[in-house]
Amino acid sequence: MTTLEITTQSITDMEVRAHDGHHASLRLWLRLLSCATRIEDTIRQRLREQFGITLPRFDLMAQLEREPEGLSMSELSRRMMVTGGNVTSIVDQLEKEALVKRQMLLTDRRSFTIKLTAEGRSVFTAMAKAHEAWIVELLSPLGASQQEDLHHLLGILKSRKHNPTQEKT
Amino acid sequence: MTTLEITTQSITDMEVRAHDGHHASLRLWLRLLSCATRIEDTIRQRLREQFGITLPRFDLMAQLEREPEGLSMSELSRRMMVTGGNVTSIVDQLEKEALVKRQMLLTDRRSFTIKLTAEGRSVFTAMAKAHEAWIVELLSPLGASQQEDLHHLLGILKSRKHNPTQEKT
DNA sequence: TATTGTTATACTCTATAACTATA
DNA sequence: TATAGTTATAGAGTATAACAATA
């Protein structure tokens, strides 16, 4: 992409080389972002059209699906990386649709456990199946070994922690 | 990631293999999404903290920066893939800050051309420079040749068109 | 009639901060 | 005091649809 052409004038050869590397990184980033966004938008749209659900609600249900014992609000907040108030509203909506339930805790009356309802579990299973098929379809331009390569490269990229709230150097 | 474990019981070996491939695609997708989101969030946060600007406004300015002749509202809408009303509000905000300007068109009095102001251009240059350095930093876990590999693989992924509003097969 | 752009409205997600109840 | 969760508020981005002006 040429979205971000540099406007610097009169630079040396070394700087040119550095800028070339910079531009390569930029192009890579724009391509990465574009791939991810396009797939995400497709998923988002299909989830809404076919199941009347949003991605955050789907994600919250996915968190619960893998934890049959349920999760507390604060744990959901931590895992979904959003603040508590937002979890409250997402859980409210899902509870209104009887897809999840709040369960009192005997040990701590401030807290409770969020679980999928039976219906929530069954609905989620259907959604997850469709979701998985969409992903397979959308990634299909890449063969299996290419997907492995990509997985590996992204693993390296992911390995370095980005902690924007704390990192300073 | 194991976010979306399948709950199907009693499946045959072939189905297991298919599901393994499916799971591999899912894991790949979740990793891709996670990498993109983490970088994007970091960029978003730094743009706001250091320049008081949002990503869509930055993106709109980037579109204008590469088109010295300016762009119409509808062309901006097309390129940014958002509806017209949203472009109006983003341009309104940028115009209020004197970073872009609307310019009357003599040939069509319904339309006009959006351009960066001199200040907008200078501000954008500074932001783009910082932005580029952030990208270089955030992609630095990967070496140059790994970045090339990643770029290539994503190119393949991107090549297949996803047109969610039209595709039907 | 079709197109350009604006306005109005509504919805979702998000963060922040004040608040209640409990530990 | 600290923690769990809720509520209230505000802001951004988005889509849809009705609208005015012009082509």
Short mmCIF file of C-alpha atoms (C1' of nucleotides) in Angstrom, two decimals:
data_model
loop_
_atom_site.label_atom_id
_atom_site.label_comp_id
_atom_site.label_asym_id
_atom_site.label_seq_id
_atom_site.Cartn_x
_atom_site.Cartn_y
_atom_site.Cartn_z
CA MET A 1 0.00 0.00 0.00
CA THR A 2 1.12 3.52 -0.65
CA THR A 3 -1.13 5.02 1.92
CA LEU A 4 1.68 6.56 3.86
CA GLU A 5 4.24 7.88 1.44
CA ILE A 6 7.05 9.67 3.13
CA THR A 7 7.46 13.32 2.36
CA THR A 8 11.02 13.73 3.59
CA GLN A 9 13.32 15.45 1.14
CA SER A 10 17.07 15.02 0.66
CA ILE A 11 17.95 11.90 2.55
CA THR A 12 21.13 9.88 2.40
CA ASP A 13 21.51 6.40 0.98
CA MET A 14 21.55 4.80 4.39
CA GLU A 15 18.41 6.61 5.30
CA VAL A 16 16.88 5.46 2.05
CA ARG A 17 17.64 1.88 2.95
CA ALA A 18 16.22 2.40 6.40
CA HIS A 19 13.12 3.92 4.92
CA ASP A 20 12.78 1.05 2.51
CA GLY A 21 12.71 -1.31 5.45
CA HIS A 22 10.23 0.95 7.14
CA HIS A 23 8.04 0.99 4.10
CA ALA A 24 8.19 -2.77 3.89
CA SER A 25 7.01 -3.02 7.48
CA LEU A 26 4.25 -0.55 6.81
CA ARG A 27 3.08 -2.43 3.76
CA LEU A 28 3.13 -5.63 5.76
CA TRP A 29 1.12 -4.05 8.53
CA LEU A 30 -1.48 -2.61 6.17
CA ARG A 31 -1.86 -5.98 4.50
CA LEU A 32 -2.15 -7.77 7.84
CA LEU A 33 -4.75 -5.30 9.01
CA SER A 34 -6.67 -5.53 5.79
CA CYS A 35 -6.80 -9.34 5.85
CA ALA A 36 -7.91 -9.44 9.46
CA THR A 37 -10.49 -6.71 9.02
CA ARG A 38 -12.01 -8.22 5.94
CA ILE A 39 -12.45 -11.60 7.56
CA GLU A 40 -13.69 -10.11 10.81
CA ASP A 41 -16.26 -7.95 9.04
CA THR A 42 -17.53 -10.95 7.12
CA ILE A 43 -17.87 -12.98 10.31
CA ARG A 44 -19.54 -10.11 12.09
CA GLN A 45 -22.06 -9.66 9.31
CA ARG A 46 -22.89 -13.33 9.00
CA LEU A 47 -23.29 -13.71 12.75
CA ARG A 48 -25.76 -10.86 12.74
CA GLU A 49 -27.66 -11.97 9.66
CA GLN A 50 -27.84 -15.65 10.45
CA PHE A 51 -27.94 -15.67 14.24
CA GLY A 52 -28.82 -12.15 15.30
CA ILE A 53 -25.78 -11.91 17.53
CA THR A 54 -22.83 -9.57 17.80
CA LEU A 55 -19.19 -10.59 17.95
CA PRO A 56 -18.62 -9.56 21.58
CA ARG A 57 -21.65 -11.58 22.67
CA PHE A 58 -20.46 -14.53 20.64
CA ASP A 59 -17.02 -14.18 22.19
CA LEU A 60 -18.42 -14.08 25.68
CA MET A 61 -20.41 -17.24 25.01
CA ALA A 62 -17.25 -18.85 23.62
CA GLN A 63 -15.48 -18.07 26.88
CA LEU A 64 -18.25 -19.73 28.82
CA GLU A 65 -18.44 -22.72 26.52
CA ARG A 66 -14.94 -23.77 27.41
CA GLU A 67 -15.54 -23.34 31.13
CA PRO A 68 -18.45 -25.57 32.15
CA GLU A 69 -18.00 -24.39 35.72
CA GLY A 70 -18.75 -20.86 34.61
CA LEU A 71 -16.82 -17.65 35.14
CA SER A 72 -17.16 -14.63 37.36
CA MET A 73 -17.84 -11.21 35.91
CA SER A 74 -14.34 -10.04 36.74
CA GLU A 75 -12.79 -13.09 35.12
CA LEU A 76 -14.85 -12.48 31.99
CA SER A 77 -13.76 -8.88 32.07
CA ARG A 78 -10.13 -9.93 32.29
CA ARG A 79 -10.34 -12.50 29.52
CA MET A 80 -12.25 -10.31 27.14
CA MET A 81 -10.05 -7.37 27.94
CA VAL A 82 -12.89 -4.96 28.46
CA THR A 83 -13.93 -3.09 31.57
CA GLY A 84 -16.46 -4.44 34.01
CA GLY A 85 -19.34 -2.21 33.07
CA ASN A 86 -19.29 -3.54 29.55
CA VAL A 87 -19.39 -7.13 30.70
CA THR A 88 -22.43 -6.29 32.78
CA SER A 89 -24.26 -4.99 29.73
CA ILE A 90 -23.29 -7.88 27.48
CA VAL A 91 -24.31 -10.41 30.13
CA ASP A 92 -27.56 -8.49 30.66
CA GLN A 93 -28.41 -8.83 26.99
CA LEU A 94 -27.53 -12.50 26.83
CA GLU A 95 -29.46 -13.19 30.00
CA LYS A 96 -32.49 -11.41 28.58
CA GLU A 97 -32.32 -13.88 25.70
CA ALA A 98 -31.94 -16.75 28.16
CA LEU A 99 -28.59 -17.76 26.69
CA VAL A 100 -26.63 -17.31 29.91
CA LYS A 101 -27.54 -17.17 33.57
CA ARG A 102 -26.13 -15.60 36.68
CA GLN A 103 -25.72 -18.07 39.53
CA MET A 104 -25.41 -17.00 43.16
CA LEU A 105 -22.24 -17.92 44.95
CA LEU A 106 -22.54 -19.26 48.49
CA THR A 107 -18.98 -18.40 49.36
CA ASP A 108 -19.03 -14.74 48.37
CA ARG A 109 -22.27 -12.88 48.19
CA ARG A 110 -20.79 -10.04 46.17
CA SER A 111 -19.97 -12.32 43.28
CA PHE A 112 -21.64 -14.89 41.12
CA THR A 113 -20.91 -17.34 38.37
CA ILE A 114 -22.00 -16.85 34.78
CA LYS A 115 -22.90 -20.01 32.90
CA LEU A 116 -24.43 -20.91 29.59
CA THR A 117 -28.01 -22.11 29.88
CA ALA A 118 -28.92 -25.38 28.18
CA GLU A 119 -30.39 -23.39 25.34
CA GLY A 120 -27.34 -21.13 25.24
CA ARG A 121 -25.11 -24.15 24.92
CA SER A 122 -27.15 -25.60 22.11
CA VAL A 123 -27.38 -22.27 20.27
CA PHE A 124 -23.68 -21.72 20.71
CA THR A 125 -22.84 -25.16 19.33
CA ALA A 126 -24.75 -24.36 16.16
CA MET A 127 -23.12 -20.96 15.85
CA ALA A 128 -19.65 -22.31 16.50
CA LYS A 129 -20.10 -24.91 13.80
CA ALA A 130 -21.11 -22.29 11.25
CA HIS A 131 -18.37 -19.98 12.44
CA GLU A 132 -15.76 -22.66 12.00
CA ALA A 133 -16.97 -23.43 8.48
CA TRP A 134 -16.75 -19.73 7.59
CA ILE A 135 -13.20 -19.54 8.85
CA VAL A 136 -12.21 -22.61 6.88
CA GLU A 137 -13.78 -21.06 3.80
CA LEU A 138 -12.21 -17.65 4.29
CA LEU A 139 -8.73 -19.08 4.89
CA SER A 140 -9.01 -21.57 2.05
CA PRO A 141 -6.88 -19.56 -0.39
CA LEU A 142 -3.98 -20.87 1.70
CA GLY A 143 -3.10 -24.54 1.64
CA ALA A 144 -2.56 -26.50 4.82
CA SER A 145 1.20 -26.07 4.90
CA GLN A 146 0.91 -22.39 4.09
CA GLN A 147 -1.49 -22.04 6.96
CA GLU A 148 1.06 -23.71 9.19
CA ASP A 149 3.75 -21.30 8.01
CA LEU A 150 1.51 -18.35 8.66
CA HIS A 151 0.60 -19.70 12.08
CA HIS A 152 4.26 -20.04 12.90
CA LEU A 153 5.20 -16.53 11.76
CA LEU A 154 2.34 -14.97 13.66
CA GLY A 155 3.44 -16.92 16.70
CA ILE A 156 6.78 -15.17 16.58
CA LEU A 157 5.08 -11.84 16.16
CA LYS A 158 2.80 -12.57 19.08
CA SER A 159 5.58 -13.73 21.35
CA ARG A 160 6.84 -10.28 22.09
CA LYS A 161 4.58 -8.71 24.66
CA HIS A 162 2.95 -5.43 23.85
CA ASN A 163 1.71 -3.96 27.06
CA PRO A 164 0.78 -0.45 26.02
CA THR A 165 -0.30 0.62 29.48
CA GLN A 166 3.00 -0.28 31.10
CA GLU A 167 5.82 -0.47 28.58
CA LYS A 168 7.91 2.62 28.55
CA THR A 169 11.26 1.89 26.91
CA MET B 1 -6.40 -21.06 21.04
CA THR B 2 -8.99 -23.39 22.38
CA THR B 3 -11.74 -20.82 22.50
CA LEU B 4 -14.04 -22.81 20.29
CA GLU B 5 -13.78 -26.44 21.25
CA ILE B 6 -16.20 -28.61 19.36
CA THR B 7 -18.79 -30.40 21.40
CA THR B 8 -19.78 -33.01 18.83
CA GLN B 9 -19.87 -36.53 20.18
CA SER B 10 -19.18 -39.79 18.36
CA ILE B 11 -17.53 -38.74 15.15
CA THR B 12 -15.71 -40.92 12.67
CA ASP B 13 -11.99 -40.82 11.93
CA MET B 14 -12.49 -38.88 8.74
CA GLU B 15 -14.53 -36.35 10.57
CA VAL B 16 -11.83 -36.14 13.19
CA ARG B 17 -9.29 -35.34 10.52
CA ALA B 18 -11.58 -32.78 8.99
CA HIS B 19 -12.11 -31.24 12.38
CA ASP B 20 -8.40 -31.20 13.00
CA GLY B 21 -7.96 -29.17 9.86
CA HIS B 22 -10.82 -26.98 10.92
CA HIS B 23 -9.30 -26.48 14.30
CA ALA B 24 -6.01 -25.57 12.72
CA SER B 25 -7.74 -22.92 10.62
CA LEU B 26 -9.56 -21.63 13.66
CA ARG B 27 -6.37 -21.42 15.67
CA LEU B 28 -4.73 -19.60 12.80
CA TRP B 29 -7.60 -17.15 12.55
CA LEU B 30 -7.63 -16.44 16.27
CA ARG B 31 -3.91 -15.82 16.20
CA LEU B 32 -4.19 -13.58 13.16
CA LEU B 33 -6.97 -11.61 14.78
CA SER B 34 -5.12 -11.33 18.04
CA CYS B 35 -1.94 -10.04 16.38
CA ALA B 36 -3.80 -7.47 14.32
CA THR B 37 -5.95 -6.31 17.20
CA ARG B 38 -3.07 -5.93 19.58
CA ILE B 39 -1.08 -3.81 17.17
CA GLU B 40 -4.10 -1.80 16.13
CA ASP B 41 -5.06 -1.05 19.72
CA THR B 42 -1.54 0.10 20.46
CA ILE B 43 -1.55 2.40 17.43
CA ARG B 44 -4.97 3.72 18.31
CA GLN B 45 -3.94 4.49 21.85
CA ARG B 46 -0.70 6.20 20.89
CA LEU B 47 -2.40 8.28 18.22
CA ARG B 48 -4.87 9.49 20.79
CA GLU B 49 -2.34 10.11 23.54
CA GLN B 50 0.34 11.72 21.44
CA PHE B 51 -1.67 13.45 18.74
CA GLY B 52 -5.25 13.59 20.00
CA ILE B 53 -6.54 11.92 16.88
CA THR B 54 -8.56 8.80 16.17
CA LEU B 55 -7.69 6.10 13.69
CA PRO B 56 -10.50 6.87 11.21
CA ARG B 57 -9.48 10.54 11.15
CA PHE B 58 -5.86 9.55 10.66
CA ASP B 59 -6.89 7.20 7.87
CA LEU B 60 -8.92 9.87 6.16
CA MET B 61 -5.95 12.24 6.28
CA ALA B 62 -3.76 9.46 4.88
CA GLN B 63 -6.13 9.12 1.94
CA LEU B 64 -5.87 12.84 1.27
CA GLU B 65 -2.12 12.92 1.70
CA ARG B 66 -1.61 10.66 -1.29
CA GLU B 67 -4.03 12.66 -3.44
CA PRO B 68 -2.78 16.25 -3.59
CA GLU B 69 -5.70 17.08 -5.88
CA GLY B 70 -8.10 16.14 -3.13
CA LEU B 71 -11.02 13.74 -3.09
CA SER B 72 -14.77 14.04 -3.14
CA MET B 73 -16.89 12.92 -0.21
CA SER B 74 -18.22 9.97 -2.16
CA GLU B 75 -14.72 8.90 -3.19
CA LEU B 76 -13.60 9.10 0.44
CA SER B 77 -16.64 7.10 1.43
CA ARG B 78 -15.78 4.43 -1.13
CA ARG B 79 -12.11 4.23 -0.19
CA MET B 80 -12.73 4.13 3.53
CA MET B 81 -15.58 1.70 3.08
CA VAL B 82 -17.96 3.60 5.32
CA THR B 83 -21.23 5.25 4.48
CA GLY B 84 -21.50 8.88 3.46
CA GLY B 85 -22.95 10.19 6.68
CA ASN B 86 -19.91 9.02 8.57
CA VAL B 87 -17.52 10.72 6.19
CA THR B 88 -19.44 13.93 6.70
CA SER B 89 -18.93 13.76 10.44
CA ILE B 90 -15.26 12.85 10.23
CA VAL B 91 -14.59 15.65 7.74
CA ASP B 92 -16.58 18.03 9.94
CA GLN B 93 -14.33 17.25 12.88
CA LEU B 94 -11.14 17.58 10.88
CA GLU B 95 -12.35 20.81 9.33
CA LYS B 96 -13.14 22.21 12.75
CA GLU B 97 -9.50 21.59 13.64
CA ALA B 98 -8.43 23.21 10.36
CA LEU B 99 -6.67 20.06 9.19
CA VAL B 100 -8.75 19.65 6.02
CA LYS B 101 -10.88 21.98 3.94
CA ARG B 102 -13.86 21.64 1.66
CA GLN B 103 -13.33 23.29 -1.71
CA MET B 104 -16.19 24.26 -4.01
CA LEU B 105 -16.31 22.61 -7.39
CA LEU B 106 -17.14 24.81 -10.36
CA THR B 107 -18.22 21.89 -12.50
CA ASP B 108 -20.74 20.39 -10.11
CA ARG B 109 -22.30 22.48 -7.43
CA ARG B 110 -23.55 19.49 -5.50
CA SER B 111 -20.04 18.26 -4.86
CA PHE B 112 -16.72 19.54 -3.59
CA THR B 113 -13.18 18.50 -3.10
CA ILE B 114 -11.66 17.70 0.26
CA LYS B 115 -8.01 18.62 0.69
CA LEU B 116 -5.49 18.75 3.49
CA THR B 117 -4.74 22.28 4.64
CA ALA B 118 -1.10 23.33 4.87
CA GLU B 119 -1.30 22.72 8.60
CA GLY B 120 -3.03 19.40 8.04
CA ARG B 121 -0.25 18.30 5.75
CA SER B 122 2.42 19.27 8.23
CA VAL B 123 0.63 17.65 11.14
CA PHE B 124 0.04 14.53 9.11
CA THR B 125 3.69 14.27 8.16
CA ALA B 126 4.68 14.27 11.80
CA MET B 127 2.05 11.72 12.68
CA ALA B 128 2.94 9.46 9.78
CA LYS B 129 6.57 9.48 10.81
CA ALA B 130 5.70 8.43 14.35
CA HIS B 131 3.20 5.91 13.07
CA GLU B 132 5.79 4.31 10.83
CA ALA B 133 8.27 4.03 13.67
CA TRP B 134 5.64 2.34 15.83
CA ILE B 135 4.91 -0.18 13.14
CA VAL B 136 8.59 -0.94 12.69
CA GLU B 137 8.86 -1.41 16.44
CA LEU B 138 5.78 -3.58 16.75
CA LEU B 139 6.77 -5.84 13.86
CA SER B 140 10.37 -6.08 14.98
CA PRO B 141 10.04 -9.55 16.51
CA LEU B 142 10.14 -10.70 12.89
CA GLY B 143 13.30 -10.35 10.84
CA ALA B 144 13.29 -8.83 7.37
CA SER B 145 13.00 -12.11 5.53
CA GLN B 146 10.30 -13.34 7.88
CA GLN B 147 8.39 -10.16 7.22
CA GLU B 148 8.70 -10.85 3.51
CA ASP B 149 7.38 -14.37 3.99
CA LEU B 150 4.47 -13.08 6.02
CA HIS B 151 3.75 -10.43 3.42
CA HIS B 152 3.72 -13.06 0.72
CA LEU B 153 1.39 -15.42 2.57
CA LEU B 154 -1.02 -12.64 3.40
CA GLY B 155 -0.95 -11.66 -0.24
CA ILE B 156 -2.26 -15.07 -1.16
CA LEU B 157 -4.92 -14.83 1.49
CA LYS B 158 -5.91 -11.42 0.26
CA SER B 159 -6.04 -12.43 -3.37
CA ARG B 160 -9.30 -14.26 -3.09
CA LYS B 161 -12.11 -11.74 -3.03
CA HIS B 162 -14.47 -11.73 -0.13
CA ASN B 163 -17.52 -9.84 -1.19
CA PRO B 164 -19.95 -10.68 1.56
CA THR B 165 -22.79 -8.63 0.11
CA GLN B 166 -22.75 -10.46 -3.19
CA GLU B 167 -21.08 -13.84 -2.95
CA LYS B 168 -23.56 -16.61 -2.61
CA THR B 169 -21.97 -19.91 -3.57
"C1'" DT C 1 -34.79 10.39 -12.25
"C1'" DA C 2 -30.26 9.81 -10.39
"C1'" DT C 3 -26.54 11.57 -7.72
"C1'" DT C 4 -24.03 14.33 -4.02
"C1'" DG C 5 -23.87 15.32 0.30
"C1'" DT C 6 -26.25 16.33 4.88
"C1'" DT C 7 -29.10 15.46 8.74
"C1'" DA C 8 -31.47 12.72 12.09
"C1'" DT C 9 -31.78 8.62 14.53
"C1'" DA C 10 -30.49 4.54 16.66
"C1'" DC C 11 -27.41 0.89 18.11
"C1'" DT C 12 -23.14 -1.18 19.76
"C1'" DC C 13 -18.95 -1.02 21.91
"C1'" DT C 14 -15.92 1.31 24.79
"C1'" DA C 15 -13.89 3.83 28.94
"C1'" DT C 16 -14.30 6.44 33.25
"C1'" DA C 17 -16.04 7.26 37.52
"C1'" DA C 18 -19.28 7.19 41.24
"C1'" DC C 19 -21.87 3.95 43.75
"C1'" DT C 20 -23.66 -0.29 46.64
"C1'" DA C 21 -22.94 -4.35 48.93
"C1'" DT C 22 -19.95 -7.45 50.82
"C1'" DA C 23 -15.39 -9.15 52.38
"C1'" DT D 1 -9.86 -0.77 53.21
"C1'" DA D 2 -10.30 -3.58 49.29
"C1'" DT D 3 -13.03 -6.12 46.04
"C1'" DA D 4 -17.25 -7.55 42.98
"C1'" DG D 5 -20.39 -5.88 40.36
"C1'" DT D 6 -23.67 -2.15 38.78
"C1'" DT D 7 -25.10 2.22 37.12
"C1'" DA D 8 -24.62 6.55 34.80
"C1'" DT D 9 -22.49 9.11 31.47
"C1'" DA D 10 -20.05 10.26 27.50
"C1'" DG D 11 -17.77 9.55 23.11
"C1'" DA D 12 -16.70 7.17 18.86
"C1'" DG D 13 -17.96 4.53 14.93
"C1'" DT D 14 -21.36 2.48 12.30
"C1'" DA D 15 -25.72 1.84 9.42
"C1'" DT D 16 -30.21 3.29 7.70
"C1'" DA D 17 -33.28 6.36 5.93
"C1'" DA D 18 -35.30 10.73 4.85
"C1'" DC D 19 -34.02 15.00 2.85
"C1'" DA D 20 -32.30 19.19 -0.13
"C1'" DA D 21 -29.89 20.72 -3.94
"C1'" DT D 22 -28.22 19.91 -8.27
"C1'" DA D 23 -27.39 17.22 -12.52
#
